[in-house]
Coordinates of C-alpha atoms in Angstrom, one line a residue:
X1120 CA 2.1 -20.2 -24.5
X1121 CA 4.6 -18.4 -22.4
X1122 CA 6.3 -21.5 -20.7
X1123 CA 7.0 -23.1 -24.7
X1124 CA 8.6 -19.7 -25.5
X1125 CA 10.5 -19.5 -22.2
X1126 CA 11.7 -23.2 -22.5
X1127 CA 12.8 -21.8 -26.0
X1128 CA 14.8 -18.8 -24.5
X1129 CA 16.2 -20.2 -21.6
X1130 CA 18.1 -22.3 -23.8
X1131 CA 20.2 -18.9 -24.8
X1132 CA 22.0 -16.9 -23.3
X1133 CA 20.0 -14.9 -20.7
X1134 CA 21.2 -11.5 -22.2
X1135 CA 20.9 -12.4 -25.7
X1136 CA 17.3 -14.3 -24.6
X1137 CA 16.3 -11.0 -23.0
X1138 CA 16.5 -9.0 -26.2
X1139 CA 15.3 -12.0 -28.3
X1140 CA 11.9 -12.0 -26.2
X1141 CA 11.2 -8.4 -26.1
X1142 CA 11.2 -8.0 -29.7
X1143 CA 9.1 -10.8 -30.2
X1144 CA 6.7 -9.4 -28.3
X1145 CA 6.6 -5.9 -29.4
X1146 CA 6.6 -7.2 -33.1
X1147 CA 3.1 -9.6 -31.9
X1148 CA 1.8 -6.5 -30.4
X1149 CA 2.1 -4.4 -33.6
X1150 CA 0.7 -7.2 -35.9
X1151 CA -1.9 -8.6 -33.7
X1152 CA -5.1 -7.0 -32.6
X1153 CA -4.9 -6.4 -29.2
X1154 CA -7.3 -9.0 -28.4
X1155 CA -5.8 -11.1 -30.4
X1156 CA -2.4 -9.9 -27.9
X1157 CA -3.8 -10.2 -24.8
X1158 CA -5.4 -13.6 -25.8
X1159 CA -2.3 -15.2 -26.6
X1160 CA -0.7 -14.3 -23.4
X1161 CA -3.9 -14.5 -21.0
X1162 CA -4.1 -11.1 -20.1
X1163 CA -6.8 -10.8 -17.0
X1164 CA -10.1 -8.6 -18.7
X1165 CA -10.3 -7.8 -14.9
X1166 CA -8.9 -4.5 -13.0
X1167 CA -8.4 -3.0 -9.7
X1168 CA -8.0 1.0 -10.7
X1169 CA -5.7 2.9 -8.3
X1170 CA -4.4 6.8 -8.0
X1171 CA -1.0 7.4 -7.0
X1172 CA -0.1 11.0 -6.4
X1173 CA -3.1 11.9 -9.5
X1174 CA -1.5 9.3 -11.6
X1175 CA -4.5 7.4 -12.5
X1176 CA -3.4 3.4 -13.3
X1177 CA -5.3 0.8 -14.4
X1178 CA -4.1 -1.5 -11.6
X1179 CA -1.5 -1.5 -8.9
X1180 CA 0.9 -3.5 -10.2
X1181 CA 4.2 -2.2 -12.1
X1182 CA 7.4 -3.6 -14.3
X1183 CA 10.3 -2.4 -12.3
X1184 CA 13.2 -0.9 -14.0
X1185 CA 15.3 -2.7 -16.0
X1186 CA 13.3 -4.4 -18.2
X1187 CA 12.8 -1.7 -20.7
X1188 CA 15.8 -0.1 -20.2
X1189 CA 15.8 2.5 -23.5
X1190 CA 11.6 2.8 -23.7
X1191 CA 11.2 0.7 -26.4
X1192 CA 8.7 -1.8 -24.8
X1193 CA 6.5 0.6 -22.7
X1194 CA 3.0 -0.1 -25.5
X1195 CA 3.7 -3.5 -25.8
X1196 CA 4.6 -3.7 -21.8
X1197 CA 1.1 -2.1 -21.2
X1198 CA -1.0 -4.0 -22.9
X1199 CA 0.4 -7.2 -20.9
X1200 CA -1.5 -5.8 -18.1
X1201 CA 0.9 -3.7 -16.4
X1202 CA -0.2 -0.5 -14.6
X1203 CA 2.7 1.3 -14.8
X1204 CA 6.6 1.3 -16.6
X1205 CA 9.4 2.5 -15.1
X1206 CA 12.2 2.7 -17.5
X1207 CA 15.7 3.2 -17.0
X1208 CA 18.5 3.5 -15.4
X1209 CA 19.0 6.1 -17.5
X1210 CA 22.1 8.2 -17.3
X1211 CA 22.8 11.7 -18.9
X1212 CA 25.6 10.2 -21.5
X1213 CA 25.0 6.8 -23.3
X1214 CA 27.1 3.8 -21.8
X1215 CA 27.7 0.4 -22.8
X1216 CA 27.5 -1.2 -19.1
X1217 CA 29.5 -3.8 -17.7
X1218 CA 31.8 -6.5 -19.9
X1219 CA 29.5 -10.0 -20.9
X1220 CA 28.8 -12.0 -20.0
X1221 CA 26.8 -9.7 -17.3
X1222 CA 23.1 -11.6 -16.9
X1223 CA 23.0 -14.9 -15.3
X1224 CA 19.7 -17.2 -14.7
X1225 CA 19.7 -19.4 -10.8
X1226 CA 17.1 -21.4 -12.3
X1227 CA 16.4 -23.8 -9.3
X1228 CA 16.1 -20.4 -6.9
X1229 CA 13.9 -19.0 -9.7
X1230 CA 16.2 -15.8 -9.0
X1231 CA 18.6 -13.9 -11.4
X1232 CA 22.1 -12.6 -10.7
X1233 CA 23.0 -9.1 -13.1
X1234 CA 26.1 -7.1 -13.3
X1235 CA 24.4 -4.7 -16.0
X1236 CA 25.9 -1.5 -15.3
X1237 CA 23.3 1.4 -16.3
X1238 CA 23.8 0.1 -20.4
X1239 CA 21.9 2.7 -21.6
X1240 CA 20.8 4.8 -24.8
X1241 CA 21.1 8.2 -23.2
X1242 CA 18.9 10.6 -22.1
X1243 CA 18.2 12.5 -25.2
X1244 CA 17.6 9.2 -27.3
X1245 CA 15.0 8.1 -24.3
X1246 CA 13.4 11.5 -24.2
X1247 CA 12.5 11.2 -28.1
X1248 CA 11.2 7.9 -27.8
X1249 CA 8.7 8.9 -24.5
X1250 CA 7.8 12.0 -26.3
X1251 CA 5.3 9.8 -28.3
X1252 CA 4.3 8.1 -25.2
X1253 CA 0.3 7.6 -25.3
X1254 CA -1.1 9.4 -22.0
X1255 CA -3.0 6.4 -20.8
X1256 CA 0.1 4.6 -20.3
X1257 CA 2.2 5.7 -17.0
X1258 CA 6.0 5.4 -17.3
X1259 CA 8.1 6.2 -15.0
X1260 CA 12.1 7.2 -15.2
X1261 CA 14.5 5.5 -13.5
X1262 CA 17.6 7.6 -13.7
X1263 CA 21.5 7.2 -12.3
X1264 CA 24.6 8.6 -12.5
X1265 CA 27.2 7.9 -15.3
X1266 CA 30.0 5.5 -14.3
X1267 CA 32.6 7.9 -14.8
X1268 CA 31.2 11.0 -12.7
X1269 CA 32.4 10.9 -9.5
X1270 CA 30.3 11.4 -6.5
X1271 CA 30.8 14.5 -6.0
X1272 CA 29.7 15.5 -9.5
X1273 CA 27.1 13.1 -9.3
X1274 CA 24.1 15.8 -8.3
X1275 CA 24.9 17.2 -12.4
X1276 CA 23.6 14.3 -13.7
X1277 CA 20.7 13.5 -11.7
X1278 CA 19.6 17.1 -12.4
X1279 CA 20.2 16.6 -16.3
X1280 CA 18.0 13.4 -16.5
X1281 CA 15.4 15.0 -14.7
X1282 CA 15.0 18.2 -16.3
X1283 CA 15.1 16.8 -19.8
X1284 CA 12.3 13.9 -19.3
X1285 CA 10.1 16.3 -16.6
X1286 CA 7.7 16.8 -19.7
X1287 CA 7.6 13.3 -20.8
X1288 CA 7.8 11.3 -17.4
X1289 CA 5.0 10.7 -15.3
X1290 CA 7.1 10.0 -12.3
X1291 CA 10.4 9.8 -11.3
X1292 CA 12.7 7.1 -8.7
X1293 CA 16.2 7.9 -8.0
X1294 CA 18.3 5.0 -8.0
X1295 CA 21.4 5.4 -5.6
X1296 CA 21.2 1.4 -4.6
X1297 CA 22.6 -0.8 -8.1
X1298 CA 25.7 -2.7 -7.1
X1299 CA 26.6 -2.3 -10.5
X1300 CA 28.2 1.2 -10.4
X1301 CA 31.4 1.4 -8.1
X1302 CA 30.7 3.8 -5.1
X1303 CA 26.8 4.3 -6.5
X1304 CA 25.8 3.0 -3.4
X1305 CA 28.2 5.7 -1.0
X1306 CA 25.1 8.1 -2.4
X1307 CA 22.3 6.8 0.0
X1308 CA 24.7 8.2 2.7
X1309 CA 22.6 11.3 4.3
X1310 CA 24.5 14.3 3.4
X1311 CA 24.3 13.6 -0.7
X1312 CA 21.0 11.8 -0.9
X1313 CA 20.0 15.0 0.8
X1314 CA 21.9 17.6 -1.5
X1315 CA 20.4 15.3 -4.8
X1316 CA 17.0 15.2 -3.7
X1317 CA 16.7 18.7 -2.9
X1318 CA 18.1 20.0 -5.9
X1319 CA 15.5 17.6 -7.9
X1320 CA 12.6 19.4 -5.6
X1321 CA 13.8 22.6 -6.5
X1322 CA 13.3 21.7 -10.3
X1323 CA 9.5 19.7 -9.6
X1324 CA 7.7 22.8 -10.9
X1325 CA 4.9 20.4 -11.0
X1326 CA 5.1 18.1 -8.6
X1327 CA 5.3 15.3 -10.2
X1328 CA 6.0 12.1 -8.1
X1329 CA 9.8 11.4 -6.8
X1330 CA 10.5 8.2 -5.5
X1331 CA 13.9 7.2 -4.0
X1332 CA 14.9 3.4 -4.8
X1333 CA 16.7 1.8 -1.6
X1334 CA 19.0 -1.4 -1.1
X1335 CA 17.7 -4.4 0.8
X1336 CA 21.5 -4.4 2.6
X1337 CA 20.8 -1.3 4.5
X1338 CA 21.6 -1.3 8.6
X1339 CA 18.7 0.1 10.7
X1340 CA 20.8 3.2 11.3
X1341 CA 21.0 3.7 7.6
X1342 CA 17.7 3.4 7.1
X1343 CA 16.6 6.0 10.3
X1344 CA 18.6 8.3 8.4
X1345 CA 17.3 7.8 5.1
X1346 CA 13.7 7.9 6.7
X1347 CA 14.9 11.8 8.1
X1348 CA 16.4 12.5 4.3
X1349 CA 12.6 11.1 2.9
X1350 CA 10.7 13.6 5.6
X1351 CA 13.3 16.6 5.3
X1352 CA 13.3 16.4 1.2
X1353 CA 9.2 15.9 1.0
X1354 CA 9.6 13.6 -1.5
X1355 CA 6.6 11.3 -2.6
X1356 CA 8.2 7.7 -0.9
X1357 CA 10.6 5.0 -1.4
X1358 CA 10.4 1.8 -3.8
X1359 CA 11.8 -1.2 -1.5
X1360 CA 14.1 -3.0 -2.8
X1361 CA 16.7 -3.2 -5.4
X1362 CA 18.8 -6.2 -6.0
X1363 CA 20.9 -7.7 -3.0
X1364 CA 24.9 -8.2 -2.8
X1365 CA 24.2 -11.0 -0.8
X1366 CA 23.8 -14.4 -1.3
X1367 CA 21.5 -15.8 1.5
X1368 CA 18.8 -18.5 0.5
X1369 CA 20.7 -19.8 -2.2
X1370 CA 20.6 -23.8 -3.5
X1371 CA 23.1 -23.7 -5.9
X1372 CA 26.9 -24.5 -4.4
X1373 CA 29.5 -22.0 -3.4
X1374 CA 31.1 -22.8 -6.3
X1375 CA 28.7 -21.9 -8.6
X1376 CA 28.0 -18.7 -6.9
X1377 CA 31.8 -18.0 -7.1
X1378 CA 31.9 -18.9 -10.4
X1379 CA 29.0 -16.1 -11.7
X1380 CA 30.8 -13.2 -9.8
X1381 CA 29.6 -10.4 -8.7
X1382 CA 26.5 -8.4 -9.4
X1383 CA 23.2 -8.2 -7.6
X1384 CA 20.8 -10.7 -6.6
X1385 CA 16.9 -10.5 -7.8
X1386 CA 14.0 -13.4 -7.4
X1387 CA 12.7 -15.3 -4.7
X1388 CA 15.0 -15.3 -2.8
X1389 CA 15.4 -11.3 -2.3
X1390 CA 11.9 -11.4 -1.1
X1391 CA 12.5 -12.0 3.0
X1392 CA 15.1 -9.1 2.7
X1393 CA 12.6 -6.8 0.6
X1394 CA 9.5 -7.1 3.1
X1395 CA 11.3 -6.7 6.0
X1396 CA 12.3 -3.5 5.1
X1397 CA 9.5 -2.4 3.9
X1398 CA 7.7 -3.6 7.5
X1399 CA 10.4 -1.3 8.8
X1400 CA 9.6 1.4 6.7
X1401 CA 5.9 1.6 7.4
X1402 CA 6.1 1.3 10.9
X1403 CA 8.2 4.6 11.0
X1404 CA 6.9 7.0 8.0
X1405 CA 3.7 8.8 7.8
X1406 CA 1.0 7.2 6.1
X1407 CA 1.3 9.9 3.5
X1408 CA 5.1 8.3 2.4
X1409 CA 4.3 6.1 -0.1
X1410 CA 6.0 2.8 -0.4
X1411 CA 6.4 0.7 -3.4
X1412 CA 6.9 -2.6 -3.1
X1413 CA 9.6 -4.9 -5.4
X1414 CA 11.6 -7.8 -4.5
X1415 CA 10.8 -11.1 -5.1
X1416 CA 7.4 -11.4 -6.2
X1417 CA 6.6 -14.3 -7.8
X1418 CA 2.8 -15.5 -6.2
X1419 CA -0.4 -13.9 -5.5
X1420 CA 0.2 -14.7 -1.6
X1421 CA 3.5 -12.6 -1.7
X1422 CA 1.8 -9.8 -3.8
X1423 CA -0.4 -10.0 -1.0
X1424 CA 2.2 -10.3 1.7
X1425 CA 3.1 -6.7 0.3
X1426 CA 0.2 -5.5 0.4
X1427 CA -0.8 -6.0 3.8
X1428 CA 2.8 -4.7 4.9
X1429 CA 1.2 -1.9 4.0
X1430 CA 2.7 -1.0 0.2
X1431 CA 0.5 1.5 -2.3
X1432 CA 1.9 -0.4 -5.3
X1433 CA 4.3 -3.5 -6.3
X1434 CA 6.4 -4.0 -9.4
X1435 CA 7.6 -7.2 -10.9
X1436 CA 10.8 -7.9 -12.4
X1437 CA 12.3 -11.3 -11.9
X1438 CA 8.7 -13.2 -11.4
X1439 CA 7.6 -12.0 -14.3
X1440 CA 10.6 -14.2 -16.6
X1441 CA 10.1 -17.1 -14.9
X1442 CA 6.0 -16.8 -14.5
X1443 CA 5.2 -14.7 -17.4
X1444 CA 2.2 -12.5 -18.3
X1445 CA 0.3 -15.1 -16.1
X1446 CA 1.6 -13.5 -13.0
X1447 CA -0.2 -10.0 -13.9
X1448 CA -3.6 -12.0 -13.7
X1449 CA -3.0 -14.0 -11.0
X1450 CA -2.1 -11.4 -8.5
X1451 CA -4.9 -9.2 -10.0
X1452 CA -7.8 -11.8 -9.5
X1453 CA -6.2 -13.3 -6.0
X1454 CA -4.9 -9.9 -3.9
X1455 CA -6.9 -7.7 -2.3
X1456 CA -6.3 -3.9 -2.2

C-alpha cells in the first residue's frame, strides 16, 4: 500500500508531497478503526518495551524531528508503531523558514537534501496542541533559536520554549546542529552550549530528560569538548546525528548537487558519518550518557549496526519516506535489544 501512495507523491513536489501525505494519514487514522489503520499500513502486533530515563515506550524506535514539525501528527504517528515523537524545531516566535523551493528528494541515494529553516507554528500554538496529548504517547520537543536572535541572545529563547512546554513535553533535545539557521551551528562551541544547557538544568524542576542534538561534521576536538560540556551540564545524552553539510557518498553529478544548493544532507548516505560518531561517543561517556541514535537508517541490519554501537534508542527520518511504515516492523522483528 505504501509504495502505490509513494509512487503517487513522489510525483509532487517533495514539500507539497510531505504535507499531502501527512494529512492523508491523519484523516485514515480518524476514520478508520485502528485495526483497520495498522492493517492497512502493516503495523508489526509485536513489541520490544523499553524505559528511558522513566519514560516508558512501547519500543525503541522514534520519528526524529522534523516530521511533525507543529504536533499535528503525533496520534496518527503513534499508532504507525513509533515509540516515541519528537516534534519540532520549535522556536519561541512563529517563522516561515527558508524561501522554496527548500525540500529536495536524491532518489537514487535514497537520501534527502532540506534547507527548511525552523518553519514553525510557535511555541504557544504547539503548546495548545500537546496539551491534549494522550499520556501513553511520548513526544518529545525539539526546540531552536529564532533566525533573527543573535547568538548572544540565543540562551532567551531556548529558555522560553522550554519553560512553556515543561508540562506538556515528555522530553526535551536541543538542537544547536541545523545548517539551516546562519551561525546555529557557532552554539555547539563550549562556552554557550555550556551557558544554554545550564540555564535549561536550572529550570528541570523535574528532571525530565535533556538531550543535546549534535552535527555529524564535528572534529574530534569538538567533540572532546562537547563530551566535557555533556558531563559538566549532567544532562541525560546526546542524539547522533543531524543532517550533514557535506556531500560524500553521493551518485548523482556535481552538477546536480550544485544545482539543489545548500542545505543538509539526510538518508543513507549520512549513515557512515552518524555511526562513527556515535562509536566515538560511547567509547568516551559513561554508560549512564545516553545516546540516541539517527542517521541513515533505512534496514534492520543498520538499526542493528546502532544498536550494537551501543545506542539506548534510534529514530527514523529519511528511511521512513522512502521505506514506509514497513520499516517500523522490520527493525522491530529483525534487531535485537
Amino acid at each position: 500500500m505504501y509504495k502505490l501512495i509513494r509512487s503517487v507523491l513522489f510525483l509532487i513536489d517533495a514539500e507539497k508531497a510531505h504535507h499531502i501525505g501527512m494529512k492523508g494519514m491523519s484523516l485514515l487514522h480518524k476514520i478508520l478503526p485502528i485495526k483497520w489503520f495498522k492493517s492497512l499500513f502493516n503495523v508489526s502486533p509485536h513489541q520490544v518495551p523499553i524505559n528511558i530515563e522513566s519514560l516508558n515506550m512501547p519500543n525503541f524506535i522514534g520519528l526524529a524531528a522534523g516530521l511533525d514539525k507543529n504536533a499535528k501528527y503525533f496520534r496518527a504517528l503513534h499508532a504507525l508503531g513509533f515509540g516515541h515523537i519528537e516534534v519540532g524545531t520549535i522556536t519561541p516566535r512563529p517563522q516561515p523558514g527558508n524561501p522554496k523551493p527548500r525540500l529536495f528528494r536524491i532518489i537514487g541515494d535514497k537520501a534527502i537534501i532540506n534547507r527548511m529553516g525552523f518553519n514553525n507554528d510557535g511555541v504557544h500554538a504547539i503548546k495548545k496542541r500537546l496539551q491534549t496529548k494522550p499520556k501513553d504517547i511520548v513526544v518529545g520537543a525539539n526546540i531552536g533559536k529564532n533566525k533573527d536572535t543573535p547568538n548572544e541572545n540565543a540562551i532567551n529563547d531556548y529558555v522560553i520554549c522550554f519553560t512553556e512546554l515543561y508540562e506538556v513535553a515528555d522530553y526535551f533535545v536541543v538542537n544547536v546542529s541545523s545548517p539551516n539557521t546562519p551561525n546555529l551551528r557557532a552554539l555547539q562551541d563550549k562556552e554557550p552550549l555550556t551557558n544554554i544547557l545550564n540555564a535549561l538544568q536550572q529550570k528541570n524542576f523535574l528532571k525530565k530528560p535533556l538531550f543535546l542534538k549534535i552535527a555529524p561534521d564535528l572534529t574530534t576536538e569538538q567533540l572532546d569538548e562537547i563530551i566535557e560540556v555533556v558531563l559538566q551540564t549532567k544532562i541525560t545524552g546526546i542524539i547522533a546525528t543531524n543532517t550533514t553539510i557535506t556531500r560524500e557518498g553521493l551518485n548523482i553529478s556535481k552538477a546536480e548537487i550544485e544545482n539543489i544548493g545548500a542545505g543538509g544532507l539526510s538518508g543513507s548516505p549520512l549513515f557512515k558519518k552518524s555511526i562513527e560518531v556515535i562509536k566515538y561517543l560511547r567509547k568516551k561517556l559513561p554508560a549512564d550518557i545516553l545516546i540516541i541514535g539517527v542517521g541513515g537508517i533505512d534496514n534492520a541490519d543498520k538499526a542493528q549496526q546502532m544498536i550494537n554501537a551501543g545506542v539506548c534508542a534510534i529514530q527514523l527520518y529519511t528511511g521512513f519516506i522512502y521505506q514506509g511504515p514497513k520499516l517500523i516492523s522490520e527493525i522491530i522483528n529483525k534487531v535485537k535489544v
